[in-house]
Amino acid sequence: MKTHLGRRPFSAMELHTLYNGYIYGDFKVAREQAKHWHFWLPLIAYYSGAYSDEIGCLTLDDLSFEQNILCFNFHTHGKIKPRLVPVHKALISAGFNEYIDLIKSQNKQRLMFDLPAKTGRYSEKVRIWFSGEGERAGYLQKCAIPNIDQLGMKTAISSLRLNFEQQVRIYALQANSKGAFNYLMGFNEYQHDTFSDITLLNTVIQQIRIINSQLSWQRFITRESH
């Protein structure tokens, strides 16, 4: 696995904790300034393997039906290749289509329209919200998950890509397609620019484990303050 900067995937228990945290519950925390991207970005990261900058750059034009399958078109990261990643059914169940309707009704283009860029990058704002900075606690700390474990390994928003990689490696190899694995990860080992069998990609993606089947964007926007 291509780990970087001493990062590790989240454990199954940590994933359960993250996706059952206050963002995905019924109540806001004190002084919370809720944004739509707080709900959607960690979910899209887990189910697509995309970096937060890539997700921040997504526009409505980057959603397309390929062979009748709804896909994200990631193409804004300099170090990994453009790729189509089918939208996982868990995102649809959580209200993704209704969220897209909201974006259109507000004449927005970016899917994470309420995520501002900081120093020209979306990932910086995401990092601070997710991992904290200085005295400011992030979502991780509020879920009682440490940034660094006892072995000195870090967890961060990009750890979700490692969770994606773990699962896609297994399911792509079960489908006898190392090419699907390399393509979905955006690795240069896949030497072509396109992948012709979107149905195969979809078969791989839909096997990614659903971490909380009760997630609801409608529930998120109607949460009450304590």
PDB file of C-alpha atoms in Angstrom:
ATOM      1  CA  MET A   1       0.000   0.000   0.000  1.00  0.00           C
ATOM      2  CA  LYS A   2       1.306   3.433  -0.884  1.00  0.00           C
ATOM      3  CA  THR A   3       1.293   5.037   2.552  1.00  0.00           C
ATOM      4  CA  HIS A   4       2.742   8.506   2.876  1.00  0.00           C
ATOM      5  CA  LEU A   5       3.990  10.680   5.729  1.00  0.00           C
ATOM      6  CA  GLY A   6       3.494   7.825   8.196  1.00  0.00           C
ATOM      7  CA  ARG A   7      -0.272   7.774   7.678  1.00  0.00           C
ATOM      8  CA  ARG A   8      -2.436   4.757   8.259  1.00  0.00           C
ATOM      9  CA  PRO A   9      -6.007   3.801   7.408  1.00  0.00           C
ATOM     10  CA  PHE A  10      -8.683   4.207  10.037  1.00  0.00           C
ATOM     11  CA  SER A  11      -9.592   1.044  11.931  1.00  0.00           C
ATOM     12  CA  ALA A  12     -13.097  -0.368  11.611  1.00  0.00           C
ATOM     13  CA  MET A  13     -13.935   0.988  15.061  1.00  0.00           C
ATOM     14  CA  GLU A  14     -12.586   4.434  14.178  1.00  0.00           C
ATOM     15  CA  LEU A  15     -14.663   4.515  10.995  1.00  0.00           C
ATOM     16  CA  HIS A  16     -17.732   3.578  13.013  1.00  0.00           C
ATOM     17  CA  THR A  17     -16.953   6.408  15.434  1.00  0.00           C
ATOM     18  CA  LEU A  18     -16.377   8.981  12.660  1.00  0.00           C
ATOM     19  CA  TYR A  19     -19.587   8.219  10.825  1.00  0.00           C
ATOM     20  CA  ASN A  20     -21.641   8.092  14.003  1.00  0.00           C
ATOM     21  CA  GLY A  21     -20.239  11.408  15.277  1.00  0.00           C
ATOM     22  CA  TYR A  22     -22.271  14.563  15.823  1.00  0.00           C
ATOM     23  CA  ILE A  23     -22.141  15.482  12.123  1.00  0.00           C
ATOM     24  CA  TYR A  24     -24.164  12.345  11.416  1.00  0.00           C
ATOM     25  CA  GLY A  25     -26.326  12.463  14.530  1.00  0.00           C
ATOM     26  CA  ASP A  26     -29.342  14.470  15.673  1.00  0.00           C
ATOM     27  CA  PHE A  27     -27.755  17.371  17.548  1.00  0.00           C
ATOM     28  CA  LYS A  28     -25.292  20.135  16.797  1.00  0.00           C
ATOM     29  CA  VAL A  29     -22.425  20.736  19.192  1.00  0.00           C
ATOM     30  CA  ALA A  30     -21.907  24.073  20.910  1.00  0.00           C
ATOM     31  CA  ARG A  31     -20.856  26.895  18.571  1.00  0.00           C
ATOM     32  CA  GLU A  32     -20.902  24.563  15.573  1.00  0.00           C
ATOM     33  CA  GLN A  33     -21.015  26.371  12.239  1.00  0.00           C
ATOM     34  CA  ALA A  34     -22.459  23.577  10.145  1.00  0.00           C
ATOM     35  CA  LYS A  35     -21.594  23.432   6.452  1.00  0.00           C
ATOM     36  CA  HIS A  36     -22.919  21.027   3.844  1.00  0.00           C
ATOM     37  CA  TRP A  37     -19.373  19.924   3.017  1.00  0.00           C
ATOM     38  CA  HIS A  38     -18.890  18.744   6.617  1.00  0.00           C
ATOM     39  CA  PHE A  39     -21.459  16.046   5.866  1.00  0.00           C
ATOM     40  CA  TRP A  40     -20.544  15.191   2.289  1.00  0.00           C
ATOM     41  CA  LEU A  41     -16.778  15.490   1.941  1.00  0.00           C
ATOM     42  CA  PRO A  42     -15.791  12.722   4.410  1.00  0.00           C
ATOM     43  CA  LEU A  43     -18.382  10.446   2.821  1.00  0.00           C
ATOM     44  CA  ILE A  44     -17.256  11.093  -0.743  1.00  0.00           C
ATOM     45  CA  ALA A  45     -13.625  10.641   0.362  1.00  0.00           C
ATOM     46  CA  TYR A  46     -14.380   7.227   1.875  1.00  0.00           C
ATOM     47  CA  TYR A  47     -16.444   5.950  -1.055  1.00  0.00           C
ATOM     48  CA  SER A  48     -14.312   7.390  -3.890  1.00  0.00           C
ATOM     49  CA  GLY A  49     -10.715   7.441  -2.650  1.00  0.00           C
ATOM     50  CA  ALA A  50     -10.377  11.052  -3.786  1.00  0.00           C
ATOM     51  CA  TYR A  51      -8.268  13.673  -2.042  1.00  0.00           C
ATOM     52  CA  SER A  52     -10.058  16.574  -0.386  1.00  0.00           C
ATOM     53  CA  ASP A  53      -8.720  19.033  -2.989  1.00  0.00           C
ATOM     54  CA  GLU A  54     -10.194  16.882  -5.760  1.00  0.00           C
ATOM     55  CA  ILE A  55     -13.557  16.744  -4.008  1.00  0.00           C
ATOM     56  CA  GLY A  56     -13.451  20.487  -3.370  1.00  0.00           C
ATOM     57  CA  CYS A  57     -12.931  21.091  -7.097  1.00  0.00           C
ATOM     58  CA  LEU A  58     -15.864  18.928  -8.247  1.00  0.00           C
ATOM     59  CA  THR A  59     -18.540  20.761 -10.216  1.00  0.00           C
ATOM     60  CA  LEU A  60     -21.899  19.676 -11.591  1.00  0.00           C
ATOM     61  CA  ASP A  61     -20.127  19.101 -14.915  1.00  0.00           C
ATOM     62  CA  ASP A  62     -17.970  16.483 -13.187  1.00  0.00           C
ATOM     63  CA  LEU A  63     -21.027  14.280 -12.626  1.00  0.00           C
ATOM     64  CA  SER A  64     -21.920  12.194 -15.645  1.00  0.00           C
ATOM     65  CA  PHE A  65     -23.723   9.024 -16.599  1.00  0.00           C
ATOM     66  CA  GLU A  66     -21.345   6.551 -18.222  1.00  0.00           C
ATOM     67  CA  GLN A  67     -22.959   3.342 -19.491  1.00  0.00           C
ATOM     68  CA  ASN A  68     -26.000   4.384 -17.413  1.00  0.00           C
ATOM     69  CA  ILE A  69     -23.880   4.597 -14.240  1.00  0.00           C
ATOM     70  CA  LEU A  70     -23.518   7.894 -12.345  1.00  0.00           C
ATOM     71  CA  CYS A  71     -19.830   8.742 -11.960  1.00  0.00           C
ATOM     72  CA  PHE A  72     -17.548  11.353 -10.465  1.00  0.00           C
ATOM     73  CA  ASN A  73     -14.946  12.677 -12.888  1.00  0.00           C
ATOM     74  CA  PHE A  74     -11.816  13.478 -10.887  1.00  0.00           C
ATOM     75  CA  HIS A  75      -9.240  15.381 -12.928  1.00  0.00           C
ATOM     76  CA  THR A  76      -7.712  18.158 -10.818  1.00  0.00           C
ATOM     77  CA  HIS A  77      -4.802  16.495  -8.974  1.00  0.00           C
ATOM     78  CA  GLY A  78      -1.358  16.928 -10.484  1.00  0.00           C
ATOM     79  CA  LYS A  79       0.208  13.772  -9.074  1.00  0.00           C
ATOM     80  CA  ILE A  80      -2.480  11.203  -9.790  1.00  0.00           C
ATOM     81  CA  LYS A  81      -4.307  10.512 -13.012  1.00  0.00           C
ATOM     82  CA  PRO A  82      -7.814  11.614 -13.990  1.00  0.00           C
ATOM     83  CA  ARG A  83     -10.375   8.884 -13.468  1.00  0.00           C
ATOM     84  CA  LEU A  84     -14.070   8.106 -13.413  1.00  0.00           C
ATOM     85  CA  VAL A  85     -15.294   6.687 -10.114  1.00  0.00           C
ATOM     86  CA  PRO A  86     -18.885   5.374  -9.944  1.00  0.00           C
ATOM     87  CA  VAL A  87     -21.011   6.962  -7.219  1.00  0.00           C
ATOM     88  CA  HIS A  88     -21.552   4.480  -4.390  1.00  0.00           C
ATOM     89  CA  LYS A  89     -25.158   3.586  -3.598  1.00  0.00           C
ATOM     90  CA  ALA A  90     -24.606   4.684   0.027  1.00  0.00           C
ATOM     91  CA  LEU A  91     -24.213   8.294  -1.162  1.00  0.00           C
ATOM     92  CA  ILE A  92     -27.509   8.084  -3.025  1.00  0.00           C
ATOM     93  CA  SER A  93     -29.195   6.601   0.049  1.00  0.00           C
ATOM     94  CA  ALA A  94     -27.832   9.451   2.163  1.00  0.00           C
ATOM     95  CA  GLY A  95     -29.572  12.015  -0.073  1.00  0.00           C
ATOM     96  CA  PHE A  96     -26.982  12.863  -2.733  1.00  0.00           C
ATOM     97  CA  ASN A  97     -29.557  13.422  -5.476  1.00  0.00           C
ATOM     98  CA  GLU A  98     -31.555  15.773  -3.261  1.00  0.00           C
ATOM     99  CA  TYR A  99     -28.363  17.640  -2.411  1.00  0.00           C
ATOM    100  CA  ILE A 100     -27.608  18.060  -6.124  1.00  0.00           C
ATOM    101  CA  ASP A 101     -31.100  19.514  -6.543  1.00  0.00           C
ATOM    102  CA  LEU A 102     -30.266  22.070  -3.830  1.00  0.00           C
ATOM    103  CA  ILE A 103     -27.035  23.045  -5.610  1.00  0.00           C
ATOM    104  CA  LYS A 104     -28.913  23.597  -8.858  1.00  0.00           C
ATOM    105  CA  SER A 105     -31.705  25.541  -7.154  1.00  0.00           C
ATOM    106  CA  GLN A 106     -29.120  27.931  -5.700  1.00  0.00           C
ATOM    107  CA  ASN A 107     -27.373  28.338  -9.065  1.00  0.00           C
ATOM    108  CA  LYS A 108     -24.115  26.952  -7.699  1.00  0.00           C
ATOM    109  CA  GLN A 109     -21.597  24.944  -9.706  1.00  0.00           C
ATOM    110  CA  ARG A 110     -19.204  23.402  -7.178  1.00  0.00           C
ATOM    111  CA  LEU A 111     -20.550  20.418  -5.255  1.00  0.00           C
ATOM    112  CA  MET A 112     -18.791  21.645  -2.100  1.00  0.00           C
ATOM    113  CA  PHE A 113     -19.995  25.208  -2.751  1.00  0.00           C
ATOM    114  CA  ASP A 114     -19.731  26.267   0.905  1.00  0.00           C
ATOM    115  CA  LEU A 115     -16.106  25.077   1.221  1.00  0.00           C
ATOM    116  CA  PRO A 116     -13.837  28.104   0.677  1.00  0.00           C
ATOM    117  CA  ALA A 117     -10.307  27.834  -0.654  1.00  0.00           C
ATOM    118  CA  LYS A 118      -7.497  28.829   1.708  1.00  0.00           C
ATOM    119  CA  THR A 119      -4.163  29.793   0.121  1.00  0.00           C
ATOM    120  CA  GLY A 120      -5.630  28.556  -3.152  1.00  0.00           C
ATOM    121  CA  ARG A 121      -6.370  25.048  -1.903  1.00  0.00           C
ATOM    122  CA  TYR A 122      -9.489  23.464  -0.482  1.00  0.00           C
ATOM    123  CA  SER A 123      -7.522  20.843   1.446  1.00  0.00           C
ATOM    124  CA  GLU A 124      -6.123  23.355   3.935  1.00  0.00           C
ATOM    125  CA  LYS A 125      -9.569  24.323   5.242  1.00  0.00           C
ATOM    126  CA  VAL A 126     -10.571  20.660   5.333  1.00  0.00           C
ATOM    127  CA  ARG A 127      -7.422  19.693   7.256  1.00  0.00           C
ATOM    128  CA  ILE A 128      -8.022  22.298   9.962  1.00  0.00           C
ATOM    129  CA  TRP A 129     -11.683  21.324  10.375  1.00  0.00           C
ATOM    130  CA  PHE A 130     -10.955  17.580  10.377  1.00  0.00           C
ATOM    131  CA  SER A 131      -7.655  17.361  12.267  1.00  0.00           C
ATOM    132  CA  GLY A 132      -7.614  20.602  14.238  1.00  0.00           C
ATOM    133  CA  GLU A 133      -4.792  23.118  14.547  1.00  0.00           C
ATOM    134  CA  GLY A 134      -3.035  24.378  17.656  1.00  0.00           C
ATOM    135  CA  GLU A 135      -5.574  24.704  20.448  1.00  0.00           C
ATOM    136  CA  ARG A 136      -8.458  24.228  18.046  1.00  0.00           C
ATOM    137  CA  ALA A 137      -9.933  20.739  18.187  1.00  0.00           C
ATOM    138  CA  GLY A 138     -10.917  19.115  14.918  1.00  0.00           C
ATOM    139  CA  TYR A 139     -13.638  16.607  14.120  1.00  0.00           C
ATOM    140  CA  LEU A 140     -11.176  13.804  14.944  1.00  0.00           C
ATOM    141  CA  GLN A 141     -10.594  15.101  18.463  1.00  0.00           C
ATOM    142  CA  LYS A 142     -14.293  15.688  19.001  1.00  0.00           C
ATOM    143  CA  CYS A 143     -14.812  12.022  18.101  1.00  0.00           C
ATOM    144  CA  ALA A 144     -12.034  11.082  20.584  1.00  0.00           C
ATOM    145  CA  ILE A 145      -9.739   9.749  17.843  1.00  0.00           C
ATOM    146  CA  PRO A 146      -6.061  10.711  18.212  1.00  0.00           C
ATOM    147  CA  ASN A 147      -4.152  12.321  15.337  1.00  0.00           C
ATOM    148  CA  ILE A 148      -1.154  10.134  16.153  1.00  0.00           C
ATOM    149  CA  ASP A 149      -1.382   6.642  17.620  1.00  0.00           C
ATOM    150  CA  GLN A 150       0.996   4.849  19.990  1.00  0.00           C
ATOM    151  CA  LEU A 151       3.194   3.746  17.093  1.00  0.00           C
ATOM    152  CA  GLY A 152       3.551   7.297  15.805  1.00  0.00           C
ATOM    153  CA  MET A 153       1.242   6.710  12.818  1.00  0.00           C
ATOM    154  CA  LYS A 154      -0.957   9.605  11.794  1.00  0.00           C
ATOM    155  CA  THR A 155      -4.616   9.682  10.865  1.00  0.00           C
ATOM    156  CA  ALA A 156      -6.005  12.485   8.720  1.00  0.00           C
ATOM    157  CA  ILE A 157      -8.676  13.050   6.080  1.00  0.00           C
ATOM    158  CA  SER A 158      -6.358  11.383   3.531  1.00  0.00           C
ATOM    159  CA  SER A 159      -6.435   8.214   5.658  1.00  0.00           C
ATOM    160  CA  LEU A 160      -9.835   7.591   4.077  1.00  0.00           C
ATOM    161  CA  ARG A 161      -8.066   7.114   0.732  1.00  0.00           C
ATOM    162  CA  LEU A 162      -6.032   4.346   2.357  1.00  0.00           C
ATOM    163  CA  ASN A 163      -9.252   2.686   3.566  1.00  0.00           C
ATOM    164  CA  PHE A 164     -10.551   2.938  -0.006  1.00  0.00           C
ATOM    165  CA  GLU A 165      -7.306   1.469  -1.364  1.00  0.00           C
ATOM    166  CA  GLN A 166      -7.450  -1.503   1.015  1.00  0.00           C
ATOM    167  CA  GLN A 167     -10.921  -2.470  -0.118  1.00  0.00           C
ATOM    168  CA  VAL A 168     -10.618  -1.729  -3.831  1.00  0.00           C
ATOM    169  CA  ARG A 169      -7.419  -3.780  -4.037  1.00  0.00           C
ATOM    170  CA  ILE A 170      -9.312  -6.831  -2.758  1.00  0.00           C
ATOM    171  CA  TYR A 171     -12.440  -6.398  -4.876  1.00  0.00           C
ATOM    172  CA  ALA A 172     -10.558  -5.568  -8.088  1.00  0.00           C
ATOM    173  CA  LEU A 173      -8.335  -8.612  -7.717  1.00  0.00           C
ATOM    174  CA  GLN A 174     -11.397 -10.752  -6.990  1.00  0.00           C
ATOM    175  CA  ALA A 175     -12.711  -9.457 -10.321  1.00  0.00           C
ATOM    176  CA  ASN A 176      -9.368 -10.445 -11.862  1.00  0.00           C
ATOM    177  CA  SER A 177      -8.621  -6.842 -12.827  1.00  0.00           C
ATOM    178  CA  LYS A 178      -5.510  -5.223 -11.424  1.00  0.00           C
ATOM    179  CA  GLY A 179      -6.127  -2.566 -14.076  1.00  0.00           C
ATOM    180  CA  ALA A 180      -9.379  -1.553 -12.359  1.00  0.00           C
ATOM    181  CA  PHE A 181      -7.488  -1.119  -9.091  1.00  0.00           C
ATOM    182  CA  ASN A 182      -4.759   1.049 -10.607  1.00  0.00           C
ATOM    183  CA  TYR A 183      -7.289   3.085 -12.600  1.00  0.00           C
ATOM    184  CA  LEU A 184      -9.594   3.783  -9.641  1.00  0.00           C
ATOM    185  CA  MET A 185      -6.583   4.852  -7.556  1.00  0.00           C
ATOM    186  CA  GLY A 186      -5.256   7.101 -10.318  1.00  0.00           C
ATOM    187  CA  PHE A 187      -1.925   5.258 -10.305  1.00  0.00           C
ATOM    188  CA  ASN A 188       0.476   5.609 -13.237  1.00  0.00           C
ATOM    189  CA  GLU A 189       0.719   1.821 -13.376  1.00  0.00           C
ATOM    190  CA  TYR A 190      -2.501   2.041 -15.383  1.00  0.00           C
ATOM    191  CA  GLN A 191      -1.051   3.290 -18.645  1.00  0.00           C
ATOM    192  CA  HIS A 192      -4.247   4.235 -20.478  1.00  0.00           C
ATOM    193  CA  ASP A 193      -6.354   7.376 -20.113  1.00  0.00           C
ATOM    194  CA  THR A 194      -9.741   5.653 -20.001  1.00  0.00           C
ATOM    195  CA  PHE A 195     -11.235   2.435 -18.668  1.00  0.00           C
ATOM    196  CA  SER A 196     -13.760   0.944 -21.047  1.00  0.00           C
ATOM    197  CA  ASP A 197     -15.696  -1.315 -18.656  1.00  0.00           C
ATOM    198  CA  ILE A 198     -17.531   1.103 -16.347  1.00  0.00           C
ATOM    199  CA  THR A 199     -19.772  -1.763 -15.225  1.00  0.00           C
ATOM    200  CA  LEU A 200     -16.727  -3.555 -13.825  1.00  0.00           C
ATOM    201  CA  LEU A 201     -15.625  -0.395 -12.005  1.00  0.00           C
ATOM    202  CA  ASN A 202     -19.118  -0.088 -10.578  1.00  0.00           C
ATOM    203  CA  THR A 203     -19.075  -3.714  -9.412  1.00  0.00           C
ATOM    204  CA  VAL A 204     -15.847  -3.027  -7.521  1.00  0.00           C
ATOM    205  CA  ILE A 205     -17.036   0.268  -6.004  1.00  0.00           C
ATOM    206  CA  GLN A 206     -20.408  -0.996  -4.828  1.00  0.00           C
ATOM    207  CA  GLN A 207     -18.680  -3.665  -2.712  1.00  0.00           C
ATOM    208  CA  ILE A 208     -17.047  -1.018  -0.508  1.00  0.00           C
ATOM    209  CA  ARG A 209     -18.376  -1.610   2.976  1.00  0.00           C
ATOM    210  CA  ILE A 210     -21.237   0.642   4.055  1.00  0.00           C
ATOM    211  CA  ILE A 211     -20.199   2.169   7.347  1.00  0.00           C
ATOM    212  CA  ASN A 212     -23.524   3.610   8.492  1.00  0.00           C
ATOM    213  CA  SER A 213     -26.688   2.774   6.576  1.00  0.00           C
ATOM    214  CA  GLN A 214     -28.700   5.360   8.541  1.00  0.00           C
ATOM    215  CA  LEU A 215     -26.859   8.446   7.253  1.00  0.00           C
ATOM    216  CA  SER A 216     -29.170  11.190   6.016  1.00  0.00           C
ATOM    217  CA  TRP A 217     -28.348  14.646   4.705  1.00  0.00           C
ATOM    218  CA  GLN A 218     -31.935  15.688   5.499  1.00  0.00           C
ATOM    219  CA  ARG A 219     -31.305  14.660   9.097  1.00  0.00           C
ATOM    220  CA  PHE A 220     -28.051  16.663   9.064  1.00  0.00           C
ATOM    221  CA  ILE A 221     -29.713  19.915   8.008  1.00  0.00           C
ATOM    222  CA  THR A 222     -32.512  19.521  10.538  1.00  0.00           C
ATOM    223  CA  ARG A 223     -30.287  18.760  13.539  1.00  0.00           C
ATOM    224  CA  GLU A 224     -31.184  20.670  16.668  1.00  0.00           C
ATOM    225  CA  SER A 225     -28.923  22.667  18.938  1.00  0.00           C
ATOM    226  CA  HIS A 226     -28.452  21.382  22.480  1.00  0.00           C
TER     227      HIS A 226
END
